[in-house]
Amino acid sequence: NTYSGIRCRLCANTRAATRAERQQTMNPLLLNYHDACVYKTDLRLVESPTEWLNDACINFQMTRLQQQHNDSRTANGAGGPRLLFLDPAVVSYMMHQCDEEDLADLGLSWSAELRRMVDGDHSSGDECRPCGLLVPVNDHNAAAELAVGGGNHWSLLLVVLLCSKAGEGGNLVVDQLMHFDSHGRCNATAAKAVSAKICQAFSLHNDNNAAATPSNKVTFTHCSTPQQNNGHDCGIFALGAAEALSGPSLWLAHKIAVQDMENALMSFVDASGGAEFAKRMRQKIGGDIRELAATTQ
C-alpha cells in the first residue's frame, strides 16, 4: 500500500548512510522485522540500563506494536481501534524534506491506511469512531536542517482524528493533539512543530475543504506524564506511552478524553513496576528482538 511504500523508500534513503557505516564496521544485522532493521549495536542499546535509544530501536518497537495491533484486529474480525504507529524516519522526512505535494501524499497514505481498517460495508460504525497516529517526537524534529542520528530527547505525540461525516465521502481531520513528555516540556517546541506539519498534511490531502482545521485551531495538550529520573530513558518512556495509549478500551467513545489517556499511561507504568519500569521495558523489547531473530535465522 502507499504508506508501506513511503516507509520502504525512507528506509532506503534516510538510513543509507547509517547502514553503510554499520556494515563497514562489521556490525551485523540481527533482524529485519517488517523493514525495521536491528543491528547488534542497536540491541546493545536496548539492553543497556544506561543507553539512549536511537531511531532504529524506536522504529523496531513502533513496528512491533503496529504488527501486534494489526494481529489483534484480525483476531477480532477487524474490530478495535484504528491506529498507526509511525516510524521516526517518516517524521524526520516530513519535517525536513517534504514540500506541499509530499505532505499531501502523506495525508493521503495515512488516510488510506486508516480507512483500510474499516469493515467494507461500514456496518461496524468504526468509521465514526476516533482513530489515531502515535508519533515518536525527537527534539531534532524542530531543527532547521536534517542530521542523520541527530537529537537528544524522545517524547510521544498522540494525534486523534475524526471523520468529517459518516460513510466513504467523509475526510479524516485532526481533532486533538496530546503530547506526553517524560522530561517536563523539553520537547514542547518539537511536538508543536510536528503537530503543525501533520495538520497541514491532512489539510492538503483534504484540498483545504471546510472540514480541514489548521493546527492553531486544534486543541494541543501537554499531558501529565510519568517522569524519568535520568538522562537516557526518554525513548523507553515514549515507547511505553505508545503501548499504553493504544489500549482498545480507550478508543470506544466518540470523544477521546485526555484524563483517560493520562490515567491509562500512569497505570501502565505503575503496573510495570514503578521505578523498575524502564528496566522491565528494556528486558521485554530486548527479549522480543532476540526471539524474533532466532526464529528468522
mmCIF file of C-alpha atoms in Angstrom:
data_model
loop_
_atom_site.group_PDB
_atom_site.id
_atom_site.type_symbol
_atom_site.label_atom_id
_atom_site.label_comp_id
_atom_site.label_asym_id
_atom_site.label_seq_id
_atom_site.Cartn_x
_atom_site.Cartn_y
_atom_site.Cartn_z
ATOM 1 C CA ASN A 1 0.000 0.000 0.000
ATOM 2 C CA THR A 2 1.010 3.653 -0.295
ATOM 3 C CA TYR A 3 2.057 4.088 3.331
ATOM 4 C CA SER A 4 4.239 0.965 3.251
ATOM 5 C CA GLY A 5 5.781 2.202 0.018
ATOM 6 C CA ILE A 6 6.732 5.525 1.604
ATOM 7 C CA ARG A 7 8.295 3.693 4.551
ATOM 8 C CA CYS A 8 10.305 1.440 2.228
ATOM 9 C CA ARG A 9 11.643 4.440 0.284
ATOM 10 C CA LEU A 10 12.577 6.188 3.516
ATOM 11 C CA CYS A 11 14.390 3.124 4.782
ATOM 12 C CA ALA A 12 16.403 3.174 1.549
ATOM 13 C CA ASN A 13 17.105 6.913 1.598
ATOM 14 C CA THR A 14 17.329 8.348 5.104
ATOM 15 C CA ARG A 15 19.151 5.391 6.684
ATOM 16 C CA ALA A 16 21.531 4.534 3.823
ATOM 17 C CA ALA A 17 24.500 6.330 5.372
ATOM 18 C CA THR A 18 23.928 4.714 8.746
ATOM 19 C CA ARG A 19 23.649 1.217 7.249
ATOM 20 C CA ALA A 20 26.820 1.633 5.209
ATOM 21 C CA GLU A 21 28.743 2.756 8.282
ATOM 22 C CA ARG A 22 27.454 -0.186 10.315
ATOM 23 C CA GLN A 23 28.403 -2.713 7.630
ATOM 24 C CA GLN A 24 31.881 -1.215 7.278
ATOM 25 C CA THR A 25 32.492 -1.646 10.998
ATOM 26 C CA MET A 26 31.356 -5.278 10.916
ATOM 27 C CA ASN A 27 28.184 -4.584 12.875
ATOM 28 C CA PRO A 28 25.944 -7.494 11.872
ATOM 29 C CA LEU A 29 22.260 -7.237 11.090
ATOM 30 C CA LEU A 30 20.352 -9.266 13.679
ATOM 31 C CA LEU A 31 16.796 -8.807 12.461
ATOM 32 C CA ASN A 32 14.753 -7.330 9.646
ATOM 33 C CA TYR A 33 11.258 -7.121 11.094
ATOM 34 C CA HIS A 34 8.819 -5.718 8.511
ATOM 35 C CA ASP A 35 11.594 -3.395 7.249
ATOM 36 C CA ALA A 36 12.625 -2.376 10.781
ATOM 37 C CA CYS A 37 16.308 -3.315 10.813
ATOM 38 C CA VAL A 38 18.004 -4.074 14.116
ATOM 39 C CA TYR A 39 21.784 -4.378 14.293
ATOM 40 C CA LYS A 40 23.939 -5.802 17.060
ATOM 41 C CA THR A 41 24.720 -2.353 18.451
ATOM 42 C CA ASP A 42 21.002 -1.471 18.483
ATOM 43 C CA LEU A 43 20.248 -4.470 20.685
ATOM 44 C CA ARG A 44 23.108 -3.428 22.942
ATOM 45 C CA LEU A 45 21.489 -0.001 23.353
ATOM 46 C CA VAL A 46 18.123 -1.544 24.213
ATOM 47 C CA GLU A 47 19.520 -3.943 26.804
ATOM 48 C CA SER A 48 21.886 -1.482 28.457
ATOM 49 C CA PRO A 49 20.416 0.217 31.566
ATOM 50 C CA THR A 50 22.205 3.486 30.761
ATOM 51 C CA GLU A 51 21.992 4.000 26.985
ATOM 52 C CA TRP A 52 19.794 6.379 24.968
ATOM 53 C CA LEU A 53 17.692 4.660 22.284
ATOM 54 C CA ASN A 54 18.427 5.557 18.669
ATOM 55 C CA ASP A 55 15.852 5.747 15.869
ATOM 56 C CA ALA A 56 16.394 2.090 14.912
ATOM 57 C CA CYS A 57 15.402 0.978 18.424
ATOM 58 C CA ILE A 58 12.364 3.267 18.411
ATOM 59 C CA ASN A 59 11.338 2.114 14.943
ATOM 60 C CA PHE A 60 11.578 -1.570 15.855
ATOM 61 C CA GLN A 61 9.232 -1.227 18.796
ATOM 62 C CA MET A 62 6.776 1.031 16.951
ATOM 63 C CA THR A 63 6.702 -1.547 14.140
ATOM 64 C CA ARG A 64 6.277 -4.334 16.686
ATOM 65 C CA LEU A 65 3.323 -2.514 18.287
ATOM 66 C CA GLN A 66 1.786 -1.949 14.843
ATOM 67 C CA GLN A 67 2.008 -5.626 13.940
ATOM 68 C CA GLN A 68 0.586 -6.710 17.294
ATOM 69 C CA HIS A 69 -2.222 -4.196 16.855
ATOM 70 C CA ASN A 70 -2.959 -5.460 13.340
ATOM 71 C CA ASP A 71 -2.943 -9.075 14.531
ATOM 72 C CA SER A 72 -5.370 -8.198 17.317
ATOM 73 C CA ARG A 73 -7.739 -6.528 14.863
ATOM 74 C CA THR A 74 -7.598 -9.568 12.590
ATOM 75 C CA ALA A 75 -8.310 -11.906 15.501
ATOM 76 C CA ASN A 76 -11.308 -9.748 16.447
ATOM 77 C CA GLY A 77 -12.784 -9.713 12.963
ATOM 78 C CA ALA A 78 -11.286 -6.301 12.052
ATOM 79 C CA GLY A 79 -12.676 -4.813 15.264
ATOM 80 C CA GLY A 80 -10.837 -2.461 17.591
ATOM 81 C CA PRO A 81 -9.253 0.975 17.259
ATOM 82 C CA ARG A 82 -7.700 2.157 14.016
ATOM 83 C CA LEU A 83 -4.173 3.250 14.853
ATOM 84 C CA LEU A 84 -0.908 3.886 13.029
ATOM 85 C CA PHE A 85 2.430 3.760 14.847
ATOM 86 C CA LEU A 86 4.801 5.998 12.897
ATOM 87 C CA ASP A 87 8.417 5.337 12.018
ATOM 88 C CA PRO A 88 10.684 8.166 13.307
ATOM 89 C CA ALA A 89 12.238 8.281 9.822
ATOM 90 C CA VAL A 90 8.827 9.215 8.391
ATOM 91 C CA VAL A 91 8.539 12.018 10.955
ATOM 92 C CA SER A 92 12.029 13.284 10.117
ATOM 93 C CA TYR A 93 11.263 13.099 6.393
ATOM 94 C CA MET A 94 8.058 15.069 6.947
ATOM 95 C CA MET A 95 9.849 17.762 8.933
ATOM 96 C CA HIS A 96 12.946 18.254 6.792
ATOM 97 C CA GLN A 97 12.348 17.024 3.247
ATOM 98 C CA CYS A 98 8.664 17.391 2.330
ATOM 99 C CA ASP A 99 7.196 20.038 0.072
ATOM 100 C CA GLU A 100 3.432 20.564 -0.053
ATOM 101 C CA GLU A 101 2.924 17.811 -2.629
ATOM 102 C CA ASP A 102 4.823 15.350 -0.430
ATOM 103 C CA LEU A 103 2.796 16.394 2.614
ATOM 104 C CA ALA A 104 -0.438 15.831 0.700
ATOM 105 C CA ASP A 105 0.830 12.353 -0.222
ATOM 106 C CA LEU A 106 1.497 11.611 3.436
ATOM 107 C CA GLY A 107 -2.005 12.762 4.366
ATOM 108 C CA LEU A 108 -3.396 10.562 1.606
ATOM 109 C CA SER A 109 -1.389 7.496 2.656
ATOM 110 C CA TRP A 110 -2.324 7.814 6.333
ATOM 111 C CA SER A 111 -5.987 8.335 5.485
ATOM 112 C CA ALA A 112 -5.997 5.367 3.093
ATOM 113 C CA GLU A 113 -4.333 3.075 5.623
ATOM 114 C CA LEU A 114 -6.748 4.039 8.398
ATOM 115 C CA ARG A 115 -9.741 3.646 6.084
ATOM 116 C CA ARG A 116 -8.488 0.231 5.025
ATOM 117 C CA MET A 117 -9.010 -0.899 8.614
ATOM 118 C CA VAL A 118 -12.773 -0.240 8.437
ATOM 119 C CA ASP A 119 -15.128 -3.098 7.534
ATOM 120 C CA GLY A 120 -16.003 -2.912 3.858
ATOM 121 C CA ASP A 121 -19.724 -2.404 4.464
ATOM 122 C CA HIS A 122 -19.143 0.181 7.255
ATOM 123 C CA SER A 123 -21.666 -1.765 9.341
ATOM 124 C CA SER A 124 -19.492 -1.759 12.452
ATOM 125 C CA GLY A 125 -19.617 2.005 12.834
ATOM 126 C CA ASP A 126 -15.810 2.096 13.062
ATOM 127 C CA GLU A 127 -15.606 4.952 10.559
ATOM 128 C CA CYS A 128 -17.454 7.206 13.025
ATOM 129 C CA ARG A 129 -15.130 6.454 15.946
ATOM 130 C CA PRO A 130 -11.890 8.348 16.545
ATOM 131 C CA CYS A 131 -8.699 6.910 15.097
ATOM 132 C CA GLY A 132 -5.154 7.983 15.705
ATOM 133 C CA LEU A 133 -1.489 8.367 14.927
ATOM 134 C CA LEU A 134 1.103 7.554 17.588
ATOM 135 C CA VAL A 135 4.096 9.695 16.710
ATOM 136 C CA PRO A 136 7.613 9.489 18.199
ATOM 137 C CA VAL A 137 8.918 13.047 18.532
ATOM 138 C CA ASN A 138 12.629 13.854 18.653
ATOM 139 C CA ASP A 139 13.904 17.288 19.672
ATOM 140 C CA HIS A 140 15.795 17.357 16.356
ATOM 141 C CA ASN A 141 12.426 17.490 14.568
ATOM 142 C CA ALA A 142 12.427 21.216 15.392
ATOM 143 C CA ALA A 143 15.897 21.776 13.889
ATOM 144 C CA ALA A 144 16.302 23.737 10.676
ATOM 145 C CA GLU A 145 18.286 21.010 8.905
ATOM 146 C CA LEU A 146 18.306 17.218 8.857
ATOM 147 C CA ALA A 147 21.215 15.434 10.536
ATOM 148 C CA VAL A 148 21.264 11.628 10.491
ATOM 149 C CA GLY A 149 21.204 10.362 14.061
ATOM 150 C CA GLY A 150 20.635 13.851 15.498
ATOM 151 C CA GLY A 151 18.649 14.664 18.609
ATOM 152 C CA ASN A 152 18.808 14.136 22.352
ATOM 153 C CA HIS A 153 15.270 13.540 23.600
ATOM 154 C CA TRP A 154 12.198 11.457 22.681
ATOM 155 C CA SER A 155 8.550 12.027 23.555
ATOM 156 C CA LEU A 156 5.223 10.759 22.215
ATOM 157 C CA LEU A 157 2.578 12.727 20.323
ATOM 158 C CA LEU A 158 -0.938 11.320 20.036
ATOM 159 C CA VAL A 159 -2.908 12.671 17.069
ATOM 160 C CA VAL A 160 -6.637 11.996 17.387
ATOM 161 C CA LEU A 161 -8.545 12.008 14.106
ATOM 162 C CA LEU A 162 -12.264 12.136 13.389
ATOM 163 C CA CYS A 163 -14.238 11.589 10.202
ATOM 164 C CA SER A 164 -15.901 14.793 8.994
ATOM 165 C CA LYS A 165 -19.016 12.769 8.119
ATOM 166 C CA ALA A 166 -20.105 9.128 8.156
ATOM 167 C CA GLY A 167 -19.587 6.993 5.088
ATOM 168 C CA GLU A 168 -16.954 6.916 2.389
ATOM 169 C CA GLY A 169 -17.337 10.590 1.481
ATOM 170 C CA GLY A 170 -16.003 11.960 4.772
ATOM 171 C CA ASN A 171 -12.457 13.177 5.328
ATOM 172 C CA LEU A 172 -10.264 12.414 8.310
ATOM 173 C CA VAL A 173 -9.478 15.614 10.191
ATOM 174 C CA VAL A 174 -7.301 16.309 13.229
ATOM 175 C CA ASP A 175 -9.459 16.662 16.342
ATOM 176 C CA GLN A 176 -6.986 16.673 19.242
ATOM 177 C CA LEU A 177 -3.236 16.685 19.856
ATOM 178 C CA MET A 178 -1.849 15.216 23.084
ATOM 179 C CA HIS A 179 1.828 15.394 23.978
ATOM 180 C CA PHE A 180 3.388 13.016 26.512
ATOM 181 C CA ASP A 181 6.878 14.061 27.643
ATOM 182 C CA SER A 182 8.811 12.244 30.382
ATOM 183 C CA HIS A 183 11.080 15.270 30.968
ATOM 184 C CA GLY A 184 8.778 18.199 31.686
ATOM 185 C CA ARG A 185 8.123 20.085 28.463
ATOM 186 C CA CYS A 186 11.556 19.510 26.976
ATOM 187 C CA ASN A 187 10.078 18.597 23.572
ATOM 188 C CA ALA A 188 7.285 21.180 23.531
ATOM 189 C CA THR A 189 8.702 23.107 20.567
ATOM 190 C CA ALA A 190 9.367 19.976 18.514
ATOM 191 C CA ALA A 191 5.954 18.489 19.326
ATOM 192 C CA LYS A 192 4.149 21.640 18.203
ATOM 193 C CA ALA A 193 6.208 21.756 15.010
ATOM 194 C CA VAL A 194 5.385 18.118 14.238
ATOM 195 C CA SER A 195 1.719 18.761 15.048
ATOM 196 C CA ALA A 196 1.591 21.662 12.591
ATOM 197 C CA LYS A 197 3.054 19.527 9.785
ATOM 198 C CA ILE A 198 0.636 16.671 10.414
ATOM 199 C CA CYS A 199 -2.333 19.063 10.408
ATOM 200 C CA GLN A 200 -1.015 20.547 7.170
ATOM 201 C CA ALA A 201 -0.660 17.074 5.615
ATOM 202 C CA PHE A 202 -4.303 16.226 6.282
ATOM 203 C CA SER A 203 -5.436 19.697 5.238
ATOM 204 C CA LEU A 204 -3.592 19.479 1.913
ATOM 205 C CA HIS A 205 -4.932 15.993 1.289
ATOM 206 C CA ASN A 206 -8.453 17.207 2.025
ATOM 207 C CA ASP A 207 -7.868 20.003 -0.507
ATOM 208 C CA ASN A 208 -8.316 22.689 2.139
ATOM 209 C CA ASN A 209 -12.007 21.968 2.495
ATOM 210 C CA ALA A 210 -14.055 23.452 5.312
ATOM 211 C CA ALA A 211 -13.555 20.378 7.477
ATOM 212 C CA ALA A 212 -9.755 20.685 7.468
ATOM 213 C CA THR A 213 -8.759 22.511 10.646
ATOM 214 C CA PRO A 214 -5.416 24.392 10.883
ATOM 215 C CA SER A 215 -3.145 23.363 13.747
ATOM 216 C CA ASN A 216 -3.701 26.588 15.692
ATOM 217 C CA LYS A 217 -7.408 25.736 15.933
ATOM 218 C CA VAL A 218 -6.841 22.197 17.243
ATOM 219 C CA THR A 219 -6.595 21.619 20.996
ATOM 220 C CA PHE A 220 -2.982 20.849 21.934
ATOM 221 C CA THR A 221 -2.486 19.447 25.438
ATOM 222 C CA HIS A 222 0.751 18.843 27.319
ATOM 223 C CA CYS A 223 -0.445 15.793 29.226
ATOM 224 C CA SER A 224 0.502 14.622 32.685
ATOM 225 C CA THR A 225 3.232 12.023 32.122
ATOM 226 C CA PRO A 226 5.313 9.782 34.407
ATOM 227 C CA GLN A 227 8.773 11.329 34.607
ATOM 228 C CA GLN A 228 12.135 9.700 34.008
ATOM 229 C CA ASN A 229 14.757 10.151 36.715
ATOM 230 C CA ASN A 230 17.815 10.082 34.461
ATOM 231 C CA GLY A 231 19.054 11.394 31.135
ATOM 232 C CA HIS A 232 18.721 8.276 28.982
ATOM 233 C CA ASP A 233 15.301 6.619 29.414
ATOM 234 C CA CYS A 234 13.200 9.078 27.391
ATOM 235 C CA GLY A 235 12.850 6.643 24.478
ATOM 236 C CA ILE A 236 11.658 3.884 26.795
ATOM 237 C CA PHE A 237 9.028 6.181 28.299
ATOM 238 C CA ALA A 238 7.877 7.286 24.829
ATOM 239 C CA LEU A 239 7.504 3.666 23.731
ATOM 240 C CA GLY A 240 5.660 2.836 26.934
ATOM 241 C CA ALA A 241 3.269 5.692 26.192
ATOM 242 C CA ALA A 242 2.647 4.368 22.671
ATOM 243 C CA GLU A 243 1.763 0.947 24.060
ATOM 244 C CA ALA A 244 -0.397 2.257 26.904
ATOM 245 C CA LEU A 245 -2.383 4.706 24.764
ATOM 246 C CA SER A 246 -3.250 2.062 22.173
ATOM 247 C CA GLY A 247 -5.426 0.065 24.556
ATOM 248 C CA PRO A 248 -8.704 -0.830 22.780
ATOM 249 C CA SER A 249 -10.946 0.274 25.656
ATOM 250 C CA LEU A 250 -9.605 3.840 25.369
ATOM 251 C CA TRP A 251 -10.949 4.205 21.821
ATOM 252 C CA LEU A 252 -14.561 3.117 22.248
ATOM 253 C CA ALA A 253 -16.021 6.570 22.924
ATOM 254 C CA HIS A 254 -16.818 9.094 20.215
ATOM 255 C CA LYS A 255 -14.709 11.686 22.035
ATOM 256 C CA ILE A 256 -11.284 10.857 23.455
ATOM 257 C CA ALA A 257 -10.720 12.247 26.968
ATOM 258 C CA VAL A 258 -7.266 13.490 27.967
ATOM 259 C CA GLN A 259 -7.807 12.305 31.541
ATOM 260 C CA ASP A 260 -8.498 8.756 30.373
ATOM 261 C CA MET A 261 -5.256 8.704 28.398
ATOM 262 C CA GLU A 262 -3.264 10.138 31.310
ATOM 263 C CA ASN A 263 -4.715 7.569 33.706
ATOM 264 C CA ALA A 264 -4.000 4.714 31.304
ATOM 265 C CA LEU A 265 -0.355 5.717 30.994
ATOM 266 C CA MET A 266 0.067 6.152 34.739
ATOM 267 C CA SER A 267 -1.466 2.726 35.365
ATOM 268 C CA PHE A 268 0.729 1.145 32.689
ATOM 269 C CA VAL A 269 3.925 2.491 34.246
ATOM 270 C CA ASP A 270 2.859 1.573 37.782
ATOM 271 C CA ALA A 271 1.762 -1.904 36.710
ATOM 272 C CA SER A 272 5.177 -2.433 35.155
ATOM 273 C CA GLY A 273 6.923 -1.888 38.463
ATOM 274 C CA GLY A 274 7.141 1.860 39.120
ATOM 275 C CA ALA A 275 10.862 2.589 39.452
ATOM 276 C CA GLU A 276 11.585 -0.660 37.588
ATOM 277 C CA PHE A 277 9.527 0.393 34.553
ATOM 278 C CA ALA A 278 12.450 1.242 32.248
ATOM 279 C CA LYS A 279 14.360 -1.893 33.228
ATOM 280 C CA ARG A 280 11.379 -4.134 32.520
ATOM 281 C CA MET A 281 10.627 -2.425 29.200
ATOM 282 C CA ARG A 282 14.235 -2.847 28.072
ATOM 283 C CA GLN A 283 14.185 -6.519 29.012
ATOM 284 C CA LYS A 284 10.909 -7.069 27.181
ATOM 285 C CA ILE A 285 11.971 -5.310 23.970
ATOM 286 C CA GLY A 286 15.400 -6.950 24.007
ATOM 287 C CA GLY A 287 13.808 -10.346 24.572
ATOM 288 C CA ASP A 288 11.443 -9.809 21.650
ATOM 289 C CA ILE A 289 14.352 -8.906 19.363
ATOM 290 C CA ARG A 290 16.314 -11.991 20.380
ATOM 291 C CA GLU A 291 13.311 -14.291 19.995
ATOM 292 C CA LEU A 292 12.336 -12.914 16.602
ATOM 293 C CA ALA A 293 15.946 -13.035 15.391
ATOM 294 C CA ALA A 294 16.219 -16.670 16.447
ATOM 295 C CA THR A 295 13.059 -17.669 14.608
ATOM 296 C CA THR A 296 14.071 -15.944 11.359
ATOM 297 C CA GLN A 297 17.564 -17.422 11.061
#
